[in-house]
């Protein structure tokens, strides 16, 4: 850490965010795997502050609960009916002072600026401490500053004031350096200035709007020490979210930066434009990510693994050299050099062992599939344990739910389950046992045994022609029967010799030789 630890960081998260047009509080909308508030709290914690406060008001319970879930040490401060960023900071200081008076640097952040990183904040804090400033404001320059507060400096570069766009003169509107609403204050200066802007008892303000603004603190603070600005040359990191368009824009930019960072760390991303990676994902070197991939949540991918194309992994763990093709993996673990897909769905609790295989159109849930075991095609495996080297044939269903209770199925090491079988849980197939194709297994099968559970095949001769006369099926059947009978009729009428099939006497019609 190259900057002193601030006494406190205050995050302003009390706004309603009406332009989001959402029942969800603005700061709880998410990009890159975290809420807007989550991104800001992560950056705030990167400063290693002595204390951290979040100011809430709109949808107070939801925002407070989310903040505490992310960081149980957060002090939640309630903003009262008096509006304004200055009032919000006042409420946070009061909540912190109630525990212990704040002394030193206080950083104030907006809860809807998700790309602002701890490194930039650290530079601002280092300048604040190094220059002995009363206030340090983070600024940037934009081509079109319309709507933003302008930074008005004096001859030596110090900040005279921040003037809002609606109050600016023509000369001031020409200024392209804007306020980002990110500040470092001396706690005593902030406290005293806010008291001058409002009645500390009633909260009554001196302006017609009845609001308390942090920008007004700067003019008062000049009497207590230097008020300076530190400029960032990356405007988008200080951009806030006011509507869903900005949410999408910043989400795309965050993803671009995340994908770029992983490529620089040795990950191959074939098509960055179609790849989405949450900031909470961890990738090893020499991972290959093919087009159309989403890596979400706490997903981890180990060295040499390949994901994609067209796959979504959420909370998944992928082992060394493993492969996931056109599949959805949710809360599952894929072992080293295992293969998944295409078009399979691994649900929570799935554990695929080393060199195991889950093939095409397979769904698994709460299933442990041992090393080298295979579930190659068109199967459902739920609440099951499959031993090493076992093979589960195409179309097998592990029937784990009877409508009331979910039960487990166990398939032993090197067992073989034939295609189109149903294993009705709870049931155990012993090590090395075989289940014949098409069986419905309702009882345990001992190791090495063969299980065959089928109904006897019965055919009703001529049923279609009699019961579906004139139908397409009946016509097809009659045509086929006539074609089968024609050679025999020719044999009887012409007396020509017809060669016999091997092992068949032409005169006995199907008797074995």
XYZ file of N, CA and C in Angstrom, residues 72-299:
684
model
N -19.849 -7.642 6.474
C -20.535 -7.530 7.767
C -20.018 -6.404 8.657
N -18.821 -5.876 8.365
C -18.261 -4.804 9.190
C -18.750 -3.419 8.780
N -19.551 -3.343 7.723
C -20.052 -2.055 7.258
C -20.951 -1.411 8.314
N -20.801 -0.093 8.480
C -21.723 0.685 9.305
C -22.819 1.224 8.398
N -24.060 0.853 8.664
C -25.187 1.324 7.855
C -25.717 2.612 8.474
N -25.750 3.681 7.673
C -26.225 4.994 8.138
C -27.492 5.358 7.380
N -28.516 5.755 8.094
C -29.785 6.124 7.486
C -29.836 7.624 7.199
N -30.120 7.969 5.942
C -30.333 9.373 5.612
C -31.789 9.734 5.912
N -31.979 10.904 6.513
C -33.339 11.331 6.875
C -34.021 11.989 5.681
N -35.056 12.767 5.947
C -35.845 13.359 4.871
C -35.146 14.502 4.156
N -34.096 15.035 4.751
C -33.363 16.131 4.111
C -32.497 15.564 2.989
N -32.615 16.145 1.803
C -31.947 15.605 0.624
C -30.561 16.195 0.451
N -29.805 15.553 -0.447
C -28.514 16.083 -0.827
C -27.346 15.205 -0.422
N -26.288 15.265 -1.219
C -25.102 14.468 -0.924
C -24.417 14.919 0.363
N -24.481 16.227 0.637
C -23.898 16.714 1.885
C -24.621 16.166 3.095
N -25.953 16.100 3.024
C -26.718 15.540 4.138
C -26.410 14.052 4.312
N -26.254 13.342 3.201
C -25.910 11.921 3.292
C -24.562 11.729 3.995
N -23.579 12.559 3.632
C -22.278 12.464 4.296
C -22.384 12.820 5.770
N -23.230 13.808 6.086
C -23.452 14.192 7.475
C -24.013 13.014 8.282
N -24.993 12.324 7.729
C -25.604 11.177 8.424
C -24.584 10.064 8.642
N -23.708 9.839 7.656
C -22.680 8.813 7.810
C -21.679 9.190 8.898
N -21.253 10.471 8.908
C -20.330 10.919 9.956
C -20.951 10.772 11.333
N -22.238 11.105 11.444
C -22.916 10.983 12.731
C -22.943 9.533 13.204
N -23.203 8.595 12.273
C -23.242 7.182 12.645
C -21.858 6.689 13.054
N -20.831 7.125 12.353
C -19.472 6.723 12.705
C -19.024 7.367 14.013
N -19.325 8.677 14.165
C -18.939 9.386 15.394
C -19.611 8.800 16.627
N -20.809 8.224 16.444
C -21.502 7.621 17.578
C -20.717 6.448 18.147
N -19.929 5.791 17.305
C -19.075 4.701 17.779
C -17.749 5.248 18.324
N -17.149 6.100 17.531
C -15.880 6.737 17.897
C -15.651 7.888 16.933
N -15.312 9.090 17.408
C -15.138 10.237 16.514
C -14.128 9.954 15.411
N -14.496 10.356 14.197
C -13.632 10.144 13.041
C -12.592 11.239 12.989
N -11.330 10.841 12.859
C -10.237 11.797 12.743
C -9.311 11.341 11.625
N -9.048 12.255 10.690
C -8.177 11.914 9.568
C -8.908 12.040 8.250
N -8.428 11.309 7.256
C -8.979 11.411 5.902
C -10.269 10.607 5.783
N -11.257 11.214 5.129
C -12.530 10.555 4.829
C -12.730 10.595 3.320
N -12.854 9.422 2.714
C -13.114 9.317 1.277
C -14.610 9.137 1.078
N -15.178 9.910 0.172
C -16.610 9.824 -0.127
C -16.789 9.355 -1.573
N -17.572 8.285 -1.751
C -17.802 7.674 -3.060
C -19.290 7.561 -3.337
N -19.653 7.603 -4.609
C -21.029 7.306 -5.014
C -21.172 5.798 -5.192
N -22.342 5.281 -4.835
C -22.563 3.838 -4.898
C -22.886 3.309 -6.274
N -22.876 4.185 -7.304
C -23.250 3.750 -8.652
C -22.135 3.972 -9.664
N -20.870 3.947 -9.194
C -19.712 4.147 -10.079
C -18.872 2.873 -10.044
N -19.221 1.872 -10.842
C -18.658 0.535 -10.661
C -17.242 0.331 -11.175
N -16.774 1.158 -12.103
C -15.456 0.919 -12.688
C -14.323 1.623 -11.949
N -14.652 2.428 -10.964
C -13.616 3.140 -10.211
C -12.826 2.146 -9.369
N -11.528 2.084 -9.575
C -10.703 1.060 -8.954
C -9.932 1.611 -7.758
N -9.466 0.705 -6.926
C -8.746 1.089 -5.715
C -7.425 1.783 -6.045
N -6.808 1.439 -7.175
C -5.553 2.083 -7.554
C -5.720 3.575 -7.791
N -6.773 3.955 -8.511
C -7.036 5.371 -8.750
C -7.363 6.091 -7.448
N -8.169 5.455 -6.611
C -8.494 6.050 -5.308
C -7.246 6.200 -4.455
N -6.359 5.230 -4.541
C -5.112 5.320 -3.776
C -4.250 6.487 -4.201
N -4.212 6.755 -5.512
C -3.453 7.904 -6.000
C -4.045 9.205 -5.464
N -5.370 9.284 -5.459
C -6.013 10.495 -4.929
C -5.706 10.650 -3.437
N -5.777 9.555 -2.706
C -5.544 9.615 -1.261
C -4.088 9.974 -0.960
N -3.160 9.441 -1.769
C -1.740 9.771 -1.561
C -1.488 11.254 -1.812
N -2.120 11.808 -2.856
C -1.971 13.243 -3.128
C -2.590 14.069 -2.014
N -3.716 13.609 -1.505
C -4.394 14.318 -0.422
C -3.488 14.412 0.806
N -2.888 13.274 1.169
C -2.023 13.264 2.351
C -0.703 13.995 2.088
N -0.119 13.785 0.902
C 1.177 14.383 0.593
C 1.142 15.898 0.540
N 0.017 16.446 0.053
C -0.098 17.905 -0.062
C -0.719 18.541 1.173
N -1.150 17.736 2.119
C -1.795 18.279 3.305
C -3.090 19.004 2.975
N -3.868 18.462 2.047
C -5.077 19.149 1.590
C -6.212 19.064 2.603
N -7.037 20.099 2.578
C -8.291 20.040 3.329
C -9.302 19.201 2.561
N -9.297 19.368 1.234
C -10.167 18.592 0.350
C -9.392 18.266 -0.919
N -9.542 17.040 -1.398
C -9.029 16.658 -2.707
C -10.189 16.069 -3.494
N -10.389 16.564 -4.714
C -11.482 16.083 -5.547
C -10.903 15.400 -6.777
N -11.479 14.289 -7.143
C -11.060 13.565 -8.347
C -11.817 14.150 -9.546
N -11.083 14.508 -10.590
C -11.708 15.115 -11.764
C -11.299 14.353 -13.021
N -11.966 14.692 -14.120
C -11.570 14.171 -15.421
C -11.996 15.172 -16.480
N -11.561 14.952 -17.717
C -11.927 15.828 -18.826
C -12.704 15.020 -19.865
N -13.763 15.629 -20.380
C -14.610 14.963 -21.367
C -14.863 15.911 -22.529
N -15.072 15.360 -23.739
C -15.321 16.226 -24.903
C -16.597 17.051 -24.775
N -17.623 16.460 -24.155
C -18.895 17.172 -23.994
C -19.228 17.235 -22.510
N -18.871 18.330 -21.835
C -19.087 18.414 -20.389
C -20.495 18.850 -19.993
N -21.382 18.994 -20.975
C -22.729 19.461 -20.667
C -23.413 18.613 -19.610
N -24.008 19.285 -18.619
C -24.705 18.595 -17.544
C -23.855 18.313 -16.332
N -22.539 18.442 -16.444
C -21.642 18.152 -15.334
C -21.231 19.433 -14.611
N -20.862 19.283 -13.345
C -20.274 20.395 -12.621
C -18.854 20.654 -13.106
N -18.517 21.930 -13.327
C -17.189 22.289 -13.838
C -16.255 22.617 -12.675
N -14.982 22.289 -12.870
C -13.938 22.606 -11.897
C -13.344 23.970 -12.251
N -13.513 24.926 -11.364
C -12.972 26.267 -11.572
C -11.715 26.397 -10.709
N -10.580 26.603 -11.367
C -9.296 26.687 -10.664
C -8.794 28.130 -10.644
N -7.896 28.371 -9.687
C -7.244 29.680 -9.682
C -5.905 29.580 -10.412
N -5.114 30.630 -10.336
C -3.880 30.698 -11.126
C -2.881 29.614 -10.772
N -2.842 29.191 -9.504
C -1.864 28.173 -9.108
C -2.408 26.754 -9.232
N -3.587 26.610 -9.808
C -4.160 25.288 -10.029
C -5.044 24.788 -8.911
N -5.138 25.503 -7.824
C -6.035 25.088 -6.742
C -7.491 25.243 -7.182
N -8.368 24.491 -6.537
C -9.780 24.535 -6.895
C -10.447 25.685 -6.155
N -11.023 26.623 -6.938
C -11.787 27.712 -6.329
C -13.179 27.237 -5.925
N -13.818 26.541 -6.846
C -15.179 26.074 -6.588
C -15.572 25.069 -7.669
N -16.699 24.427 -7.440
C -17.347 23.600 -8.451
C -18.654 24.280 -8.807
N -18.827 24.610 -10.080
C -20.037 25.298 -10.497
C -20.889 24.339 -11.323
N -22.164 24.221 -10.967
C -23.069 23.344 -11.700
C -23.359 23.917 -13.076
N -23.679 23.040 -14.002
C -23.884 23.436 -15.397
C -24.946 24.531 -15.521
N -26.027 24.382 -14.785
C -27.124 25.363 -14.901
C -26.752 26.734 -14.345
N -25.748 26.771 -13.478
C -25.330 28.033 -12.866
C -24.074 28.621 -13.505
N -23.513 27.923 -14.475
C -22.226 28.341 -15.038
C -22.389 29.481 -16.035
N -21.365 30.347 -16.081
C -21.308 31.391 -17.109
C -20.845 30.766 -18.420
N -20.860 31.570 -19.493
C -20.413 31.066 -20.788
C -18.961 30.597 -20.720
N -18.128 31.389 -20.047
C -16.721 30.991 -19.912
C -16.581 29.707 -19.108
N -17.363 29.582 -18.061
C -17.288 28.380 -17.221
C -17.816 27.145 -17.952
N -18.817 27.332 -18.804
C -19.332 26.190 -19.578
C -18.302 25.670 -20.577
N -17.345 26.500 -20.931
C -16.299 26.076 -21.863
C -15.254 25.195 -21.197
N -15.269 25.135 -19.873
C -14.316 24.289 -19.143
C -14.681 22.823 -19.366
N -13.690 22.008 -19.727
C -13.975 20.590 -19.973
C -13.573 19.686 -18.811
N -13.036 20.278 -17.734
C -12.705 19.480 -16.549
C -13.935 19.426 -15.642
N -14.352 18.198 -15.311
C -15.613 18.034 -14.593
C -15.411 17.359 -13.248
N -16.369 17.559 -12.376
C -16.401 16.934 -11.064
C -16.903 15.491 -11.201
N -16.230 14.559 -10.555
C -16.648 13.151 -10.585
C -17.417 12.749 -9.338
N -17.560 13.677 -8.384
C -18.238 13.396 -7.100
C -17.492 12.357 -6.269
N -16.174 12.317 -6.444
C -15.298 11.466 -5.629
C -14.350 12.395 -4.886
N -14.327 12.281 -3.557
C -13.599 13.246 -2.739
C -12.799 12.555 -1.639
N -11.746 13.259 -1.203
C -11.082 12.966 0.069
C -11.144 14.239 0.910
N -11.703 14.131 2.118
C -11.850 15.269 3.021
C -11.048 15.025 4.292
N -10.569 16.100 4.875
C -10.177 16.025 6.278
C -11.468 15.957 7.092
N -11.551 15.016 8.010
C -12.811 14.783 8.724
C -13.289 16.033 9.453
N -12.385 16.747 10.129
C -12.786 17.942 10.878
C -13.284 19.033 9.932
N -12.626 19.185 8.794
C -13.052 20.180 7.816
C -14.439 19.840 7.289
N -14.663 18.573 6.960
C -15.964 18.151 6.443
C -17.065 18.373 7.469
N -16.791 17.981 8.676
C -17.793 18.124 9.742
C -18.152 19.596 9.970
N -17.135 20.454 10.063
C -17.385 21.872 10.322
C -18.108 22.539 9.150
N -17.715 22.206 7.937
C -18.341 22.826 6.776
C -19.811 22.422 6.662
N -20.102 21.167 6.929
C -21.497 20.720 6.860
C -22.341 21.394 7.941
N -21.753 21.664 9.090
C -22.488 22.382 10.129
C -22.809 23.811 9.685
N -21.912 24.421 8.911
C -22.180 25.770 8.418
C -23.260 25.787 7.334
N -23.405 24.699 6.628
C -24.385 24.634 5.544
C -25.787 24.276 6.024
N -25.908 23.852 7.290
C -27.210 23.450 7.808
C -27.243 23.675 9.308
N -28.418 23.740 9.825
C -28.574 23.782 11.274
C -28.305 22.379 11.802
N -27.291 22.206 12.641
C -26.925 20.859 13.074
C -28.009 20.161 13.887
N -28.950 20.945 14.412
C -30.031 20.336 15.199
C -31.226 19.992 14.332
N -31.712 20.982 13.568
C -32.912 20.762 12.762
C -32.610 20.268 11.367
N -31.370 20.488 10.921
C -31.020 20.122 9.556
C -31.437 21.151 8.533
N -32.045 22.250 8.949
C -32.498 23.282 8.019
C -31.316 23.828 7.233
N -31.530 24.067 5.942
C -30.451 24.513 5.062
C -30.642 25.984 4.694
N -29.562 26.549 4.172
C -29.596 27.965 3.814
C -29.988 28.198 2.363
N -30.176 27.106 1.578
C -30.532 27.330 0.178
C -32.010 27.054 -0.065
N -32.498 27.574 -1.188
C -33.927 27.483 -1.489
C -34.356 26.059 -1.777
N -33.431 25.228 -2.261
C -33.801 23.857 -2.588
C -33.987 22.985 -1.359
N -33.500 23.445 -0.218
C -33.602 22.651 1.006
C -32.718 21.433 0.989
N -31.659 21.454 0.158
C -30.738 20.324 0.069
C -29.339 20.767 0.505
N -28.550 19.790 0.923
C -27.176 20.050 1.350
C -26.245 19.361 0.361
N -25.367 20.142 -0.285
C -24.508 19.605 -1.331
C -23.060 19.529 -0.859
N -22.397 18.429 -1.195
C -20.976 18.308 -0.876
C -20.145 19.329 -1.635
N -20.567 19.694 -2.830
C -19.800 20.673 -3.608
C -19.662 22.003 -2.875
N -20.662 22.331 -2.046
C -20.602 23.596 -1.307
C -19.547 23.582 -0.206
N -19.091 22.384 0.168
C -18.071 22.273 1.210
C -16.750 22.876 0.740
N -16.476 22.777 -0.571
C -15.157 23.168 -1.072
C -14.869 24.643 -0.828
N -15.842 25.521 -1.080
C -15.621 26.957 -0.879
C -15.346 27.260 0.578
N -16.053 26.592 1.479
C -15.835 26.812 2.916
C -14.484 26.265 3.343
N -14.104 25.103 2.760
C -12.868 24.437 3.186
C -11.613 25.228 2.825
N -11.688 26.126 1.855
C -10.505 26.878 1.449
C -9.911 27.688 2.592
N -10.736 28.024 3.546
C -10.227 28.783 4.703
C -9.444 27.886 5.659
N -9.563 26.564 5.488
C -8.926 25.626 6.426
C -7.696 24.938 5.838
N -7.474 25.111 4.547
C -6.327 24.444 3.938
C -6.489 24.343 2.434
N -5.502 23.759 1.738
C -5.563 23.663 0.279
C -6.738 22.796 -0.193
N -7.346 23.241 -1.271
C -8.379 22.449 -1.946
C -7.868 22.199 -3.356
N -7.522 20.971 -3.626
C -6.893 20.652 -4.897
C -7.631 19.517 -5.596
N -7.286 19.328 -6.867
C -7.894 18.271 -7.675
C -6.801 17.371 -8.232
N -7.116 16.096 -8.345
C -6.255 15.154 -9.056
C -7.068 14.614 -10.219
N -6.462 14.636 -11.384
C -7.198 14.326 -12.611
C -6.892 12.911 -13.092
N -7.936 12.177 -13.462
C -7.745 10.896 -14.121
C -7.974 11.065 -15.619
N -7.138 10.412 -16.427
C -7.268 10.512 -17.876
C -8.134 9.389 -18.452
N -8.855 8.696 -17.575
C -9.709 7.583 -18.007
C -11.148 7.898 -17.591
N -11.880 8.696 -18.379
C -13.186 9.207 -17.928
C -14.204 8.128 -17.597
N -14.151 6.995 -18.265
C -15.224 6.018 -18.075
C -15.188 5.378 -16.688
N -14.015 5.389 -16.026
C -13.964 4.748 -14.711
C -14.684 5.566 -13.645
N -14.977 6.822 -13.933
C -15.695 7.658 -12.968
C -17.119 7.946 -13.429
N -17.566 7.211 -14.447
C -18.922 7.406 -14.945
C -19.909 6.632 -14.073
N -20.999 7.289 -13.729
C -22.029 6.654 -12.927
C -23.122 6.053 -13.786
N -23.958 5.241 -13.145
C -25.078 4.594 -13.822
C -26.362 5.314 -13.421
N -27.062 5.850 -14.411
C -28.346 6.499 -14.146
C -29.521 5.801 -14.808
N -29.237 5.022 -15.865
C -30.320 4.312 -16.536
C -29.761 2.998 -17.093
N -30.626 2.242 -17.742
C -30.206 0.916 -18.210
C -29.260 0.995 -19.400
N -29.319 2.081 -20.134
C -28.370 2.258 -21.233
C -26.955 2.377 -20.680
N -26.784 3.214 -19.656
C -25.459 3.344 -19.042
C -25.050 2.049 -18.345
N -26.008 1.334 -17.774
C -25.696 0.051 -17.148
C -25.083 -0.900 -18.172
N -25.700 -0.979 -19.351
C -25.183 -1.859 -20.402
C -23.833 -1.372 -20.927
N -23.695 -0.063 -21.088
C -22.439 0.497 -21.605
C -21.281 0.194 -20.667
N -21.485 0.437 -19.376
C -20.410 0.180 -18.414
C -20.187 -1.316 -18.242
N -21.257 -2.113 -18.355
C -21.085 -3.563 -18.279
C -20.223 -4.082 -19.410
N -20.468 -3.571 -20.612
C -19.669 -3.993 -21.760
C -18.211 -3.551 -21.614
N -18.004 -2.328 -21.113
C -16.636 -1.851 -20.935
C -15.912 -2.645 -19.845
N -16.603 -2.927 -18.767
C -15.992 -3.736 -17.713
C -15.618 -5.111 -18.256
N -16.502 -5.710 -19.046
C -16.201 -7.024 -19.610
C -15.013 -6.952 -20.564
N -14.970 -5.899 -21.380
C -13.834 -5.751 -22.297
C -12.525 -5.695 -21.530
N -12.512 -4.936 -20.455
C -11.288 -4.813 -19.656
C -10.948 -6.132 -18.962
N -11.970 -6.844 -18.497
C -11.736 -8.121 -17.822
C -11.163 -9.144 -18.789
N -11.761 -9.259 -19.974
C -11.276 -10.206 -20.980
C -9.861 -9.848 -21.407
N -9.608 -8.571 -21.627
C -8.266 -8.133 -22.018
C -7.234 -8.481 -20.956
N -7.583 -8.263 -19.703
C -6.651 -8.570 -18.613
C -6.303 -10.050 -18.577
N -7.299 -10.917 -18.809
C -7.020 -12.360 -18.797
C -6.152 -12.769 -19.989
N -6.376 -12.162 -21.141
C -5.517 -12.478 -22.286
C -4.077 -12.096 -21.985
N -3.887 -10.963 -21.314
C -2.522 -10.552 -20.960
C -1.904 -11.474 -19.912
N -2.723 -12.234 -19.205
C -2.227 -13.195 -18.214
C -1.990 -14.580 -18.810
N -2.209 -14.729 -20.125
C -1.892 -16.005 -20.756
C -3.082 -16.870 -21.105
N -4.278 -16.297 -21.116
C -5.481 -17.027 -21.512
C -5.777 -16.721 -22.982
N -6.077 -17.749 -23.762
C -6.466 -17.560 -25.154
C -7.968 -17.342 -25.232
N -8.368 -16.195 -25.716
C -9.785 -15.896 -25.943
C -9.944 -15.691 -27.441
N -10.559 -16.642 -28.105
C -10.605 -16.626 -29.565
C -11.433 -15.460 -30.093
N -12.550 -15.165 -29.431
C -13.416 -14.077 -29.885
C -13.838 -13.233 -28.686
N -13.045 -12.232 -28.337
C -13.381 -11.419 -27.171
C -14.768 -10.782 -27.251
N -15.233 -10.472 -28.455
C -16.520 -9.786 -28.597
C -17.690 -10.638 -28.154
N -17.564 -11.969 -28.215
C -18.668 -12.851 -27.823
C -18.412 -13.560 -26.499
N -17.396 -13.130 -25.784
C -17.002 -13.778 -24.527
C -17.307 -12.866 -23.351
N -17.956 -13.411 -22.328
C -18.282 -12.647 -21.124
C -17.671 -13.353 -19.916
N -16.902 -12.600 -19.147
C -16.220 -13.157 -17.985
C -16.477 -12.245 -16.790
N -17.081 -12.794 -15.740
C -17.309 -12.023 -14.519
C -15.983 -11.704 -13.836
N -15.977 -10.631 -13.065
C -14.756 -10.229 -12.352
C -14.402 -11.206 -11.244
N -15.325 -12.075 -10.870
C -15.098 -13.039 -9.799
C -14.544 -14.372 -10.297
N -14.364 -14.514 -11.605
C -13.874 -15.760 -12.209
C -12.354 -15.829 -12.100
N -11.837 -17.051 -11.979
C -10.385 -17.259 -11.935
C -9.981 -18.211 -13.051
N -8.999 -17.792 -13.858
C -8.521 -18.603 -14.984
C -7.011 -18.803 -14.861
N -6.565 -19.997 -15.236
C -5.135 -20.286 -15.239
C -4.551 -20.002 -16.617
N -3.243 -19.984 -16.683
C -2.585 -19.796 -17.975
C -2.884 -20.988 -18.891
N -2.877 -20.684 -20.186
C -3.094 -21.681 -21.237
C -4.488 -22.279 -21.232
N -5.426 -21.611 -20.611
C -6.839 -21.921 -20.813
C -7.235 -21.372 -22.186
N -8.102 -22.103 -22.894
C -8.622 -21.628 -24.173
C -10.128 -21.422 -24.045
N -10.568 -20.227 -24.391
C -11.989 -19.885 -24.347
C -12.444 -19.637 -25.783
N -13.362 -20.474 -26.254
C -13.845 -20.396 -27.626
C -15.050 -19.461 -27.713
N -15.483 -19.097 -28.916
C -16.557 -18.099 -29.048
C -17.856 -18.494 -28.348
N -18.581 -17.461 -27.904
C -19.902 -17.672 -27.336
C -19.904 -18.213 -25.921
N -18.860 -17.932 -25.154
C -18.734 -18.485 -23.797
C -19.056 -17.422 -22.758
N -19.771 -17.847 -21.702
C -19.998 -17.013 -20.523
C -19.411 -17.727 -19.313
N -18.480 -17.085 -18.634
C -17.885 -17.616 -17.406
C -18.346 -16.716 -16.270
N -19.161 -17.264 -15.379
C -19.876 -16.451 -14.409
C -19.584 -16.885 -12.984
N -19.878 -15.978 -12.048
C -19.814 -16.299 -10.627
C -18.428 -16.685 -10.178
N -18.339 -17.779 -9.422
C -17.072 -18.223 -8.838
C -16.404 -19.302 -9.679
N -16.672 -19.319 -10.967
C -16.087 -20.322 -11.860
C -14.560 -20.252 -11.834
